[in-house]
mmCIF file of C-alpha atoms in Angstrom:
data_model
loop_
_atom_site.group_PDB
_atom_site.id
_atom_site.type_symbol
_atom_site.label_atom_id
_atom_site.label_comp_id
_atom_site.label_asym_id
_atom_site.label_seq_id
_atom_site.Cartn_x
_atom_site.Cartn_y
_atom_site.Cartn_z
ATOM 1 C CA MET A 1 -5.912 -5.486 -65.485
ATOM 2 C CA ILE A 2 -7.251 -9.051 -65.430
ATOM 3 C CA PRO A 3 -9.125 -9.549 -62.107
ATOM 4 C CA ILE A 4 -7.493 -12.853 -61.161
ATOM 5 C CA ASP A 5 -6.185 -13.230 -57.610
ATOM 6 C CA THR A 6 -5.319 -16.948 -57.540
ATOM 7 C CA ILE A 7 -3.893 -19.509 -59.981
ATOM 8 C CA VAL A 8 -4.412 -23.258 -59.578
ATOM 9 C CA VAL A 9 -1.877 -25.374 -61.503
ATOM 10 C CA PRO A 10 -0.478 -28.928 -61.329
ATOM 11 C CA GLN A 11 2.588 -29.195 -59.119
ATOM 12 C CA GLY A 12 6.069 -29.628 -60.557
ATOM 13 C CA ALA A 13 7.214 -28.196 -63.873
ATOM 14 C CA GLU A 14 3.875 -26.540 -64.688
ATOM 15 C CA TYR A 15 3.805 -24.772 -61.329
ATOM 16 C CA GLN A 16 7.387 -23.587 -61.862
ATOM 17 C CA ALA A 17 6.565 -22.266 -65.342
ATOM 18 C CA VAL A 18 3.639 -20.266 -63.941
ATOM 19 C CA CYS A 19 5.813 -18.799 -61.189
ATOM 20 C CA ARG A 20 8.452 -17.761 -63.743
ATOM 21 C CA GLY A 21 5.784 -16.079 -65.864
ATOM 22 C CA LEU A 22 4.400 -14.165 -62.886
ATOM 23 C CA LYS A 23 7.888 -13.080 -61.877
ATOM 24 C CA LYS A 24 8.604 -11.705 -65.345
ATOM 25 C CA ALA A 25 5.276 -9.869 -65.260
ATOM 26 C CA ASN A 26 6.036 -8.513 -61.753
ATOM 27 C CA ALA A 27 2.693 -9.931 -60.651
ATOM 28 C CA HIS A 28 3.847 -10.830 -57.158
ATOM 29 C CA GLN A 29 0.392 -10.330 -55.675
ATOM 30 C CA ILE A 30 -1.070 -13.407 -57.410
ATOM 31 C CA ARG A 31 -1.371 -16.512 -55.221
ATOM 32 C CA VAL A 32 -0.324 -19.794 -56.863
ATOM 33 C CA VAL A 33 -1.737 -23.055 -55.525
ATOM 34 C CA PRO A 34 0.065 -26.245 -56.675
ATOM 35 C CA ILE A 35 -2.272 -29.217 -57.004
ATOM 36 C CA PRO A 36 -1.586 -32.943 -57.536
ATOM 37 C CA ILE A 37 -1.738 -34.336 -61.055
ATOM 38 C CA GLY A 38 -5.222 -35.775 -61.581
ATOM 39 C CA ILE A 39 -8.194 -35.685 -59.221
ATOM 40 C CA ASN A 40 -7.512 -38.376 -56.613
ATOM 41 C CA ASN A 41 -6.628 -35.909 -53.862
ATOM 42 C CA ILE A 42 -8.929 -33.014 -54.601
ATOM 43 C CA GLN A 43 -10.505 -32.859 -51.120
ATOM 44 C CA GLN A 44 -7.090 -33.083 -49.454
ATOM 45 C CA THR A 45 -5.884 -30.251 -51.671
ATOM 46 C CA PHE A 46 -8.780 -28.061 -50.550
ATOM 47 C CA ALA A 47 -7.955 -28.933 -46.943
ATOM 48 C CA ASN A 48 -4.244 -28.163 -47.388
ATOM 49 C CA TYR A 49 -4.926 -24.815 -49.073
ATOM 50 C CA SER A 50 -8.110 -23.872 -47.239
ATOM 51 C CA ILE A 51 -6.883 -20.355 -46.481
ATOM 52 C CA GLU A 52 -5.582 -19.594 -49.995
ATOM 53 C CA LEU A 53 -8.637 -21.012 -51.765
ATOM 54 C CA GLY A 54 -11.015 -19.711 -49.129
ATOM 55 C CA ASN A 55 -9.785 -16.154 -49.647
ATOM 56 C CA ALA A 56 -9.698 -16.467 -53.438
ATOM 57 C CA GLN A 57 -12.503 -15.095 -55.567
ATOM 58 C CA ASN A 58 -11.373 -14.984 -59.208
ATOM 59 C CA ILE A 59 -9.427 -18.144 -59.994
ATOM 60 C CA LEU A 60 -7.519 -19.248 -63.073
ATOM 61 C CA ILE A 61 -6.917 -22.957 -63.563
ATOM 62 C CA THR A 62 -4.006 -23.556 -65.908
ATOM 63 C CA GLY A 63 -1.409 -26.097 -67.009
ATOM 64 C CA LEU A 64 -0.690 -28.332 -69.996
ATOM 65 C CA CYS A 65 -3.161 -30.367 -72.028
ATOM 66 C CA GLY A 66 -3.318 -32.781 -74.935
ATOM 67 C CA SER A 67 -4.792 -31.923 -78.311
ATOM 68 C CA LEU A 68 -7.689 -34.008 -79.619
ATOM 69 C CA SER A 69 -7.939 -31.912 -82.771
ATOM 70 C CA LYS A 70 -5.699 -29.907 -85.079
ATOM 71 C CA ARG A 71 -4.332 -27.809 -82.243
ATOM 72 C CA SER A 72 -0.542 -27.768 -82.326
ATOM 73 C CA VAL A 73 2.038 -28.147 -79.562
ATOM 74 C CA GLY A 74 2.546 -24.765 -77.924
ATOM 75 C CA ASP A 75 -0.942 -23.469 -78.716
ATOM 76 C CA THR A 76 -2.680 -21.649 -75.873
ATOM 77 C CA ILE A 77 -6.403 -22.291 -75.618
ATOM 78 C CA LEU A 78 -9.189 -20.990 -73.399
ATOM 79 C CA TYR A 79 -11.990 -23.231 -72.175
ATOM 80 C CA LYS A 80 -15.618 -22.165 -72.567
ATOM 81 C CA ASN A 81 -16.793 -25.409 -70.977
ATOM 82 C CA CYS A 82 -15.447 -28.730 -69.792
ATOM 83 C CA PHE A 83 -16.904 -32.257 -69.839
ATOM 84 C CA ASN A 84 -16.195 -35.296 -67.712
ATOM 85 C CA LEU A 85 -16.229 -38.858 -69.023
ATOM 86 C CA ASP A 86 -19.924 -39.166 -68.073
ATOM 87 C CA ARG A 87 -20.725 -36.337 -70.513
ATOM 88 C CA GLN A 88 -21.564 -33.934 -67.700
ATOM 89 C CA ARG A 89 -20.610 -30.337 -68.473
ATOM 90 C CA VAL A 90 -19.533 -27.304 -66.488
ATOM 91 C CA ASN A 91 -19.318 -23.838 -68.015
ATOM 92 C CA LEU A 92 -16.568 -21.366 -67.215
ATOM 93 C CA GLN A 93 -17.471 -17.863 -66.017
ATOM 94 C CA SER A 94 -18.213 -15.842 -69.144
ATOM 95 C CA GLU A 95 -17.081 -12.360 -68.071
ATOM 96 C CA LEU A 96 -13.690 -13.508 -66.777
ATOM 97 C CA THR A 97 -13.243 -15.776 -69.801
ATOM 98 C CA THR A 98 -14.021 -12.899 -72.164
ATOM 99 C CA ALA A 99 -11.517 -10.637 -70.396
ATOM 100 C CA ILE A 100 -8.814 -13.287 -70.771
ATOM 101 C CA GLN A 101 -9.656 -13.836 -74.425
ATOM 102 C CA GLN A 102 -9.361 -10.133 -75.151
ATOM 103 C CA LYS A 103 -5.948 -10.004 -73.449
ATOM 104 C CA LEU A 104 -4.505 -13.164 -75.040
ATOM 105 C CA SER A 105 -6.386 -13.336 -78.378
ATOM 106 C CA VAL A 106 -6.808 -17.114 -78.111
ATOM 107 C CA ASP A 107 -9.545 -19.493 -79.244
ATOM 108 C CA LEU A 108 -12.423 -20.658 -77.059
ATOM 109 C CA VAL A 109 -12.781 -24.455 -76.982
ATOM 110 C CA SER A 110 -14.590 -27.270 -75.241
ATOM 111 C CA GLY A 111 -12.385 -29.593 -73.199
ATOM 112 C CA LEU A 112 -12.570 -33.002 -71.582
ATOM 113 C CA THR A 113 -11.157 -34.112 -68.231
ATOM 114 C CA SER A 114 -9.843 -37.681 -68.243
ATOM 115 C CA ASP A 115 -9.019 -39.948 -65.318
ATOM 116 C CA ARG A 116 -5.758 -41.068 -66.952
ATOM 117 C CA VAL A 117 -3.111 -40.070 -69.475
ATOM 118 C CA ILE A 118 -4.390 -40.328 -73.066
ATOM 119 C CA ASN A 119 -1.245 -41.353 -74.904
ATOM 120 C CA ARG A 120 -2.416 -42.876 -78.198
ATOM 121 C CA ALA A 121 -3.287 -40.607 -81.124
ATOM 122 C CA LYS A 122 -6.056 -42.988 -82.244
ATOM 123 C CA GLU A 123 -7.772 -42.774 -78.856
ATOM 124 C CA LYS A 124 -7.519 -38.982 -78.912
ATOM 125 C CA LEU A 125 -9.391 -38.897 -82.215
ATOM 126 C CA GLU A 126 -12.026 -41.229 -80.798
ATOM 127 C CA LEU A 127 -12.511 -38.993 -77.762
ATOM 128 C CA SER A 128 -12.850 -35.943 -79.985
ATOM 129 C CA GLN A 129 -15.540 -37.637 -82.046
ATOM 130 C CA THR A 130 -17.349 -39.026 -78.991
ATOM 131 C CA TYR A 131 -17.436 -35.859 -76.887
ATOM 132 C CA GLY A 132 -17.073 -33.108 -79.483
ATOM 133 C CA VAL A 133 -14.123 -31.533 -77.661
ATOM 134 C CA SER A 134 -10.760 -30.132 -78.761
ATOM 135 C CA VAL A 135 -8.421 -30.852 -75.834
ATOM 136 C CA VAL A 136 -8.035 -33.142 -72.836
ATOM 137 C CA ASP A 137 -6.671 -32.556 -69.334
ATOM 138 C CA MET A 138 -6.648 -34.466 -66.033
ATOM 139 C CA GLU A 139 -7.885 -31.942 -63.454
ATOM 140 C CA GLY A 140 -10.254 -29.403 -64.981
ATOM 141 C CA TYR A 141 -13.827 -30.613 -64.581
ATOM 142 C CA GLN A 142 -13.649 -31.585 -60.915
ATOM 143 C CA TYR A 143 -11.756 -28.468 -59.830
ATOM 144 C CA ILE A 144 -14.096 -26.176 -61.754
ATOM 145 C CA GLN A 145 -17.105 -27.873 -60.212
ATOM 146 C CA GLU A 146 -15.710 -27.800 -56.673
ATOM 147 C CA LEU A 147 -14.652 -24.153 -56.898
ATOM 148 C CA GLN A 148 -17.962 -23.058 -58.382
ATOM 149 C CA GLN A 149 -19.823 -24.845 -55.596
ATOM 150 C CA ARG A 150 -17.806 -22.656 -53.233
ATOM 151 C CA ASN A 151 -19.044 -19.565 -55.112
ATOM 152 C CA LYS A 152 -15.741 -18.848 -56.826
ATOM 153 C CA THR A 153 -15.387 -17.307 -60.273
ATOM 154 C CA VAL A 154 -13.356 -19.684 -62.459
ATOM 155 C CA ALA A 155 -11.674 -19.557 -65.873
ATOM 156 C CA MET A 156 -9.273 -22.062 -67.427
ATOM 157 C CA VAL A 157 -6.362 -21.585 -69.822
ATOM 158 C CA ARG A 158 -4.309 -24.527 -71.045
ATOM 159 C CA VAL A 159 -1.303 -24.987 -73.333
ATOM 160 C CA VAL A 160 -1.029 -27.950 -75.710
ATOM 161 C CA SER A 161 1.994 -30.173 -75.017
ATOM 162 C CA ASP A 162 1.125 -33.198 -77.186
ATOM 163 C CA ASP A 163 -0.835 -33.492 -80.415
ATOM 164 C CA LEU A 164 -2.115 -36.028 -82.921
ATOM 165 C CA ALA A 165 1.211 -36.459 -84.729
ATOM 166 C CA GLY A 166 1.943 -39.697 -82.881
ATOM 167 C CA ASN A 167 1.785 -41.636 -79.643
ATOM 168 C CA ILE A 168 3.549 -40.716 -76.420
ATOM 169 C CA PRO A 169 4.590 -43.060 -73.577
ATOM 170 C CA ASP A 170 1.825 -44.011 -71.154
ATOM 171 C CA LEU A 171 2.699 -42.307 -67.871
ATOM 172 C CA THR A 172 -0.477 -43.309 -66.027
ATOM 173 C CA THR A 173 1.326 -45.811 -63.789
ATOM 174 C CA ALA A 174 4.142 -43.304 -63.180
ATOM 175 C CA ILE A 175 1.757 -40.962 -61.340
ATOM 176 C CA ASP A 176 1.567 -41.985 -57.692
ATOM 177 C CA ARG A 177 -1.471 -41.770 -55.394
ATOM 178 C CA ASP A 178 -0.394 -38.314 -54.242
ATOM 179 C CA GLY A 179 -0.413 -36.977 -57.796
ATOM 180 C CA ASN A 180 3.366 -36.879 -58.203
ATOM 181 C CA LEU A 181 5.185 -37.959 -61.344
ATOM 182 C CA GLN A 182 7.684 -40.561 -60.126
ATOM 183 C CA ILE A 183 11.163 -40.433 -61.632
ATOM 184 C CA ILE A 184 12.004 -44.123 -62.032
ATOM 185 C CA PRO A 185 8.655 -45.314 -63.476
ATOM 186 C CA THR A 186 8.730 -42.324 -65.824
ATOM 187 C CA ALA A 187 12.228 -43.208 -66.990
ATOM 188 C CA ILE A 188 11.188 -46.816 -67.609
ATOM 189 C CA ALA A 189 8.175 -45.690 -69.654
ATOM 190 C CA LEU A 190 10.373 -43.395 -71.736
ATOM 191 C CA VAL A 191 12.953 -46.106 -72.403
ATOM 192 C CA LYS A 192 10.243 -48.508 -73.592
ATOM 193 C CA GLN A 193 9.065 -46.039 -76.240
ATOM 194 C CA PRO A 194 12.067 -43.952 -77.355
ATOM 195 C CA ILE A 195 10.367 -42.288 -80.330
ATOM 196 C CA GLY A 196 7.346 -41.386 -78.264
ATOM 197 C CA ALA A 197 9.658 -40.254 -75.467
ATOM 198 C CA ILE A 198 11.346 -37.745 -77.747
ATOM 199 C CA ARG A 199 7.948 -36.455 -78.825
ATOM 200 C CA LEU A 200 6.820 -36.186 -75.192
ATOM 201 C CA ILE A 201 9.943 -34.386 -73.994
ATOM 202 C CA LYS A 202 10.035 -31.920 -76.879
ATOM 203 C CA GLY A 203 6.320 -31.249 -76.529
ATOM 204 C CA SER A 204 6.563 -30.740 -72.787
ATOM 205 C CA LEU A 205 9.447 -28.287 -73.113
ATOM 206 C CA THR A 206 7.625 -26.339 -75.831
ATOM 207 C CA GLY A 207 4.413 -26.363 -73.810
ATOM 208 C CA LEU A 208 6.090 -25.214 -70.609
ATOM 209 C CA LYS A 209 7.826 -22.339 -72.384
ATOM 210 C CA ALA A 210 4.513 -21.287 -73.935
ATOM 211 C CA LEU A 211 2.775 -21.593 -70.552
ATOM 212 C CA GLN A 212 5.329 -19.252 -68.978
ATOM 213 C CA GLN A 213 4.908 -16.761 -71.821
ATOM 214 C CA THR A 214 1.109 -16.953 -71.621
ATOM 215 C CA ILE A 215 1.083 -16.199 -67.895
ATOM 216 C CA GLN A 216 3.532 -13.347 -68.389
ATOM 217 C CA GLN A 217 1.415 -11.858 -71.169
ATOM 218 C CA LEU A 218 -1.807 -12.258 -69.200
ATOM 219 C CA PHE A 219 -0.572 -10.388 -66.134
ATOM 220 C CA GLU A 220 1.645 -7.729 -67.713
ATOM 221 C CA TYR A 221 0.273 -4.215 -67.503
#
């Protein structure tokens, strides 16, 4: 059995997908901590969930990510390390990461944590070339660093929800200061870019389904 006691995942649809996966796996003992999208409220999150995160030891960070390489929508990937935009790197715990890889049979990659949504395919390619990474997320680096400083064992699994096939709407301004995706600004962004909106919606649905299945597979006996 994978020795994970706590999952950290962005609030909203990703959190719900994780909970569905755990339910199907009958893994009711796993704590799930919903976090804001992005890193603006990381200290408040640790204050709000001080008991859950304080009692945790082996933590899985999960959620969706964007591909900066040939990874396809729906692919599950496992981080070996994660960079921030200043090229600083944190490594994930090797023993826990290896145990997850053996259970899921997924590729190990390097990832990048961005401070905003990367919505243009051209910029994704540029980031890949600049940092030498395969995927991008918006929470990983800072949460890994903070948890490791608190002597927690951390691994990270992500599922690709958008790739290099085309652009998606820029949802950066639709994410409020509390890390919530606001309905009206999101709708406006989608209407402005209908082709990209279709790509975003289809990718998100595929990614969320794969995320649920990944969590179920990881915690099934």
